[in-house]
PDB file of C-alpha atoms in Angstrom:
ATOM      1  CA  MET A   1     -89.020 -15.995 -49.672  1.00  0.00           C
ATOM      2  CA  SER A   2     -86.481 -17.190 -52.217  1.00  0.00           C
ATOM      3  CA  GLU A   3     -86.325 -15.883 -55.778  1.00  0.00           C
ATOM      4  CA  VAL A   4     -86.707 -18.270 -58.667  1.00  0.00           C
ATOM      5  CA  ASN A   5     -84.079 -18.111 -61.393  1.00  0.00           C
ATOM      6  CA  ASN A   6     -86.031 -18.176 -64.657  1.00  0.00           C
ATOM      7  CA  ASP A   7     -82.821 -18.456 -66.652  1.00  0.00           C
ATOM      8  CA  ALA A   8     -81.646 -21.653 -65.015  1.00  0.00           C
ATOM      9  CA  ARG A   9     -80.975 -24.486 -67.360  1.00  0.00           C
ATOM     10  CA  ILE A  10     -81.038 -28.168 -66.613  1.00  0.00           C
ATOM     11  CA  LEU A  11     -77.454 -28.643 -67.862  1.00  0.00           C
ATOM     12  CA  PRO A  12     -75.568 -25.347 -68.248  1.00  0.00           C
ATOM     13  CA  VAL A  13     -73.303 -25.955 -71.236  1.00  0.00           C
ATOM     14  CA  LYS A  14     -70.919 -23.407 -72.719  1.00  0.00           C
ATOM     15  CA  PRO A  15     -71.491 -22.692 -76.445  1.00  0.00           C
ATOM     16  CA  GLY A  16     -67.860 -23.596 -77.318  1.00  0.00           C
ATOM     17  CA  ALA A  17     -68.144 -27.024 -75.695  1.00  0.00           C
ATOM     18  CA  ALA A  18     -71.522 -27.578 -77.311  1.00  0.00           C
ATOM     19  CA  LEU A  19     -70.092 -26.756 -80.763  1.00  0.00           C
ATOM     20  CA  VAL A  20     -67.239 -29.210 -80.234  1.00  0.00           C
ATOM     21  CA  VAL A  21     -69.676 -31.961 -79.249  1.00  0.00           C
ATOM     22  CA  VAL A  22     -72.081 -31.238 -82.103  1.00  0.00           C
ATOM     23  CA  SER A  23     -69.194 -31.186 -84.583  1.00  0.00           C
ATOM     24  CA  LEU A  24     -67.846 -34.468 -83.198  1.00  0.00           C
ATOM     25  CA  VAL A  25     -71.260 -36.151 -83.404  1.00  0.00           C
ATOM     26  CA  ALA A  26     -71.800 -34.798 -86.953  1.00  0.00           C
ATOM     27  CA  GLY A  27     -68.350 -36.064 -87.989  1.00  0.00           C
ATOM     28  CA  ILE A  28     -68.997 -39.526 -86.592  1.00  0.00           C
ATOM     29  CA  LEU A  29     -72.460 -39.726 -88.212  1.00  0.00           C
ATOM     30  CA  SER A  30     -70.884 -38.555 -91.503  1.00  0.00           C
ATOM     31  CA  ILE A  31     -68.360 -41.335 -91.461  1.00  0.00           C
ATOM     32  CA  VAL A  32     -70.953 -43.948 -90.498  1.00  0.00           C
ATOM     33  CA  THR A  33     -73.233 -42.777 -93.320  1.00  0.00           C
ATOM     34  CA  ALA A  34     -70.356 -42.774 -95.774  1.00  0.00           C
ATOM     35  CA  ARG A  35     -69.371 -46.288 -94.718  1.00  0.00           C
ATOM     36  CA  GLU A  36     -72.909 -47.522 -95.215  1.00  0.00           C
ATOM     37  CA  CYS A  37     -73.086 -45.980 -98.696  1.00  0.00           C
ATOM     38  CA  HIS A  38     -69.734 -47.506 -99.566  1.00  0.00           C
ATOM     39  CA  LEU A  39     -70.639 -50.945 -98.264  1.00  0.00           C
ATOM     40  CA  ASN A  40     -73.868 -50.729-100.277  1.00  0.00           C
ATOM     41  CA  LEU A  41     -71.798 -50.165-103.412  1.00  0.00           C
ATOM     42  CA  GLU A  42     -69.575 -53.102-102.664  1.00  0.00           C
ATOM     43  CA  ALA A  43     -72.583 -55.309-101.964  1.00  0.00           C
ATOM     44  CA  HIS A  44     -73.720 -54.535-105.571  1.00  0.00           C
ATOM     45  CA  GLY A  45     -70.288 -55.421-106.974  1.00  0.00           C
ATOM     46  CA  LEU A  46     -69.209 -51.800-107.584  1.00  0.00           C
ATOM     47  CA  TYR A  47     -65.856 -50.523-106.336  1.00  0.00           C
ATOM     48  CA  ALA A  48     -65.472 -46.735-106.142  1.00  0.00           C
ATOM     49  CA  SER A  49     -63.611 -44.181-104.176  1.00  0.00           C
ATOM     50  CA  PHE A  50     -64.744 -43.586-100.586  1.00  0.00           C
ATOM     51  CA  LEU A  51     -64.703 -39.831-101.218  1.00  0.00           C
ATOM     52  CA  PRO A  52     -68.152 -39.411-102.827  1.00  0.00           C
ATOM     53  CA  SER A  53     -69.757 -41.362-100.013  1.00  0.00           C
ATOM     54  CA  LEU A  54     -67.922 -39.233 -97.495  1.00  0.00           C
ATOM     55  CA  LEU A  55     -69.094 -36.078 -99.340  1.00  0.00           C
ATOM     56  CA  TYR A  56     -72.667 -37.359 -99.197  1.00  0.00           C
ATOM     57  CA  GLY A  57     -72.445 -38.168 -95.446  1.00  0.00           C
ATOM     58  CA  SER A  58     -70.819 -34.828 -94.716  1.00  0.00           C
ATOM     59  CA  VAL A  59     -73.598 -32.911 -96.479  1.00  0.00           C
ATOM     60  CA  ILE A  60     -76.275 -34.863 -94.606  1.00  0.00           C
ATOM     61  CA  TRP A  61     -74.837 -34.342 -91.163  1.00  0.00           C
ATOM     62  CA  GLY A  62     -72.501 -31.347 -91.505  1.00  0.00           C
ATOM     63  CA  TRP A  63     -75.535 -29.167 -92.416  1.00  0.00           C
ATOM     64  CA  TRP A  64     -76.749 -29.310 -88.849  1.00  0.00           C
ATOM     65  CA  VAL A  65     -73.585 -27.995 -87.197  1.00  0.00           C
ATOM     66  CA  PRO A  66     -73.908 -24.374 -88.203  1.00  0.00           C
ATOM     67  CA  PHE A  67     -77.656 -24.490 -87.755  1.00  0.00           C
ATOM     68  CA  THR A  68     -77.308 -25.841 -84.202  1.00  0.00           C
ATOM     69  CA  ALA A  69     -74.705 -23.211 -83.398  1.00  0.00           C
ATOM     70  CA  LEU A  70     -76.967 -20.462 -84.793  1.00  0.00           C
ATOM     71  CA  LEU A  71     -80.009 -21.731 -82.868  1.00  0.00           C
ATOM     72  CA  TRP A  72     -77.903 -21.946 -79.701  1.00  0.00           C
ATOM     73  CA  HIS A  73     -76.668 -18.387 -80.295  1.00  0.00           C
ATOM     74  CA  PHE A  74     -80.213 -17.024 -80.697  1.00  0.00           C
ATOM     75  CA  ALA A  75     -81.422 -18.966 -77.683  1.00  0.00           C
ATOM     76  CA  THR A  76     -78.715 -17.560 -75.408  1.00  0.00           C
ATOM     77  CA  ARG A  77     -79.408 -13.963 -76.576  1.00  0.00           C
ATOM     78  CA  TRP A  78     -83.180 -14.275 -76.846  1.00  0.00           C
ATOM     79  CA  PRO A  79     -84.469 -17.114 -74.628  1.00  0.00           C
ATOM     80  CA  ILE A  80     -87.977 -16.477 -75.933  1.00  0.00           C
ATOM     81  CA  VAL A  81     -86.920 -18.347 -79.090  1.00  0.00           C
ATOM     82  CA  LEU A  82     -87.055 -21.630 -77.196  1.00  0.00           C
ATOM     83  CA  LYS A  83     -90.157 -20.924 -75.047  1.00  0.00           C
ATOM     84  CA  PRO A  84     -93.136 -22.932 -76.204  1.00  0.00           C
ATOM     85  CA  SER A  85     -96.002 -20.830 -77.456  1.00  0.00           C
ATOM     86  CA  VAL A  86     -98.372 -21.077 -80.388  1.00  0.00           C
ATOM     87  CA  ARG A  87     -96.443 -18.299 -82.182  1.00  0.00           C
ATOM     88  CA  MET A  88     -93.029 -19.831 -81.570  1.00  0.00           C
ATOM     89  CA  ILE A  89     -94.159 -23.337 -82.470  1.00  0.00           C
ATOM     90  CA  SER A  90     -95.767 -22.077 -85.702  1.00  0.00           C
ATOM     91  CA  GLY A  91     -92.681 -20.051 -86.559  1.00  0.00           C
ATOM     92  CA  ASN A  92     -90.344 -22.930 -85.883  1.00  0.00           C
ATOM     93  CA  LEU A  93     -92.468 -25.365 -87.874  1.00  0.00           C
ATOM     94  CA  GLY A  94     -92.310 -22.950 -90.830  1.00  0.00           C
ATOM     95  CA  LEU A  95     -88.570 -22.611 -90.353  1.00  0.00           C
ATOM     96  CA  ALA A  96     -88.202 -26.419 -90.134  1.00  0.00           C
ATOM     97  CA  CYS A  97     -90.038 -26.837 -93.459  1.00  0.00           C
ATOM     98  CA  ALA A  98     -87.928 -24.168 -95.177  1.00  0.00           C
ATOM     99  CA  LEU A  99     -84.689 -25.675 -93.776  1.00  0.00           C
ATOM    100  CA  ALA A 100     -85.758 -29.185 -94.844  1.00  0.00           C
ATOM    101  CA  ALA A 101     -86.494 -28.056 -98.391  1.00  0.00           C
ATOM    102  CA  THR A 102     -83.147 -26.180 -98.602  1.00  0.00           C
ATOM    103  CA  HIS A 103     -81.165 -29.079 -97.153  1.00  0.00           C
ATOM    104  CA  LEU A 104     -82.775 -31.582 -99.464  1.00  0.00           C
ATOM    105  CA  PHE A 105     -82.123 -29.362-102.444  1.00  0.00           C
ATOM    106  CA  PHE A 106     -78.362 -29.206-101.536  1.00  0.00           C
ATOM    107  CA  LEU A 107     -78.328 -32.936-100.812  1.00  0.00           C
ATOM    108  CA  GLN A 108     -79.800 -33.754-104.198  1.00  0.00           C
ATOM    109  CA  ARG A 109     -77.264 -31.487-105.893  1.00  0.00           C
ATOM    110  CA  THR A 110     -74.544 -33.352-103.993  1.00  0.00           C
ATOM    111  CA  VAL A 111     -75.789 -36.675-105.386  1.00  0.00           C
ATOM    112  CA  TYR A 112     -75.777 -35.215-108.909  1.00  0.00           C
ATOM    113  CA  PHE A 113     -72.279 -33.792-108.409  1.00  0.00           C
ATOM    114  CA  ALA A 114     -70.853 -37.005-106.995  1.00  0.00           C
ATOM    115  CA  SER A 115     -72.534 -39.089-109.754  1.00  0.00           C
ATOM    116  CA  ALA A 116     -70.990 -36.892-112.439  1.00  0.00           C
ATOM    117  CA  HIS A 117     -67.474 -36.854-110.968  1.00  0.00           C
ATOM    118  CA  TRP A 118     -67.345 -40.486-109.835  1.00  0.00           C
ATOM    119  CA  PRO A 119     -69.091 -42.519-112.522  1.00  0.00           C
ATOM    120  CA  THR A 120     -68.820 -45.828-110.685  1.00  0.00           C
ATOM    121  CA  TRP A 121     -70.497 -44.304-107.660  1.00  0.00           C
ATOM    122  CA  GLY A 122     -73.024 -42.617-109.935  1.00  0.00           C
ATOM    123  CA  ARG A 123     -74.055 -45.923-111.565  1.00  0.00           C
ATOM    124  CA  HIS A 124     -75.660 -46.913-108.313  1.00  0.00           C
ATOM    125  CA  TYR A 125     -76.674 -43.558-106.761  1.00  0.00           C
ATOM    126  CA  THR A 126     -77.540 -41.325-109.772  1.00  0.00           C
ATOM    127  CA  SER A 127     -81.199 -42.234-109.423  1.00  0.00           C
ATOM    128  CA  HIS A 128     -81.156 -41.772-105.606  1.00  0.00           C
ATOM    129  CA  GLY A 129     -83.842 -39.133-104.893  1.00  0.00           C
ATOM    130  CA  VAL A 130     -83.886 -37.354-101.621  1.00  0.00           C
ATOM    131  CA  GLN A 131     -86.648 -34.837-102.269  1.00  0.00           C
ATOM    132  CA  ASP A 132     -89.544 -36.923-101.048  1.00  0.00           C
ATOM    133  CA  PRO A 133     -91.960 -36.863 -98.108  1.00  0.00           C
ATOM    134  CA  GLU A 134     -89.941 -39.403 -96.109  1.00  0.00           C
ATOM    135  CA  HIS A 135     -86.736 -37.361 -96.237  1.00  0.00           C
ATOM    136  CA  CYS A 136     -88.600 -34.127 -95.595  1.00  0.00           C
ATOM    137  CA  GLY A 137     -90.293 -35.647 -92.534  1.00  0.00           C
ATOM    138  CA  LEU A 138     -86.996 -36.808 -91.222  1.00  0.00           C
ATOM    139  CA  GLU A 139     -85.493 -33.348 -91.658  1.00  0.00           C
ATOM    140  CA  ILE A 140     -88.371 -31.811 -89.694  1.00  0.00           C
ATOM    141  CA  VAL A 141     -87.950 -34.421 -86.926  1.00  0.00           C
ATOM    142  CA  LEU A 142     -84.185 -33.665 -86.775  1.00  0.00           C
ATOM    143  CA  TYR A 143     -84.950 -29.930 -86.469  1.00  0.00           C
ATOM    144  CA  GLY A 144     -87.378 -30.655 -83.613  1.00  0.00           C
ATOM    145  CA  PHE A 145     -84.788 -32.852 -81.957  1.00  0.00           C
ATOM    146  CA  ILE A 146     -82.122 -30.147 -82.148  1.00  0.00           C
ATOM    147  CA  TYR A 147     -84.599 -27.537 -80.992  1.00  0.00           C
ATOM    148  CA  GLY A 148     -85.515 -29.697 -77.995  1.00  0.00           C
ATOM    149  CA  ILE A 149     -81.887 -30.350 -77.063  1.00  0.00           C
ATOM    150  CA  CYS A 150     -81.147 -26.574 -77.267  1.00  0.00           C
ATOM    151  CA  ALA A 151     -84.184 -25.872 -75.093  1.00  0.00           C
ATOM    152  CA  LEU A 152     -83.115 -28.499 -72.561  1.00  0.00           C
ATOM    153  CA  LEU A 153     -79.542 -27.318 -72.298  1.00  0.00           C
TER     154      LEU A 153
END
């Protein structure tokens, strides 16, 4: 009778390689988000530095790099973190809500900072609010996606 390896993963990925991939994806998404913000400004006849848009995109996507690395670290040390159970799902849902609130707080502060330091950018984005149910829901979905990818790998 053969033994079943309970620690087998679908795709065994080394943490260093995963961190590089996550960082690369976050960097690309940061630039795409910054470009979208910048094009939105130009569509409204405003011409500002690309830097505040890049800062905004970096805060949106860069936030997830250390979180993903930390979740990956916990999962490799304590695989129970990624095993579905009522207790783990409840705990992760609570963690997702706390992370969403914290991320949106920092994101809103980034909008305020960029608006104050780049007035042309601020004319369009100073009233941009990110602390709403839609953004919070998206944050929770992103957490679930990252959790699922970590569980899969």
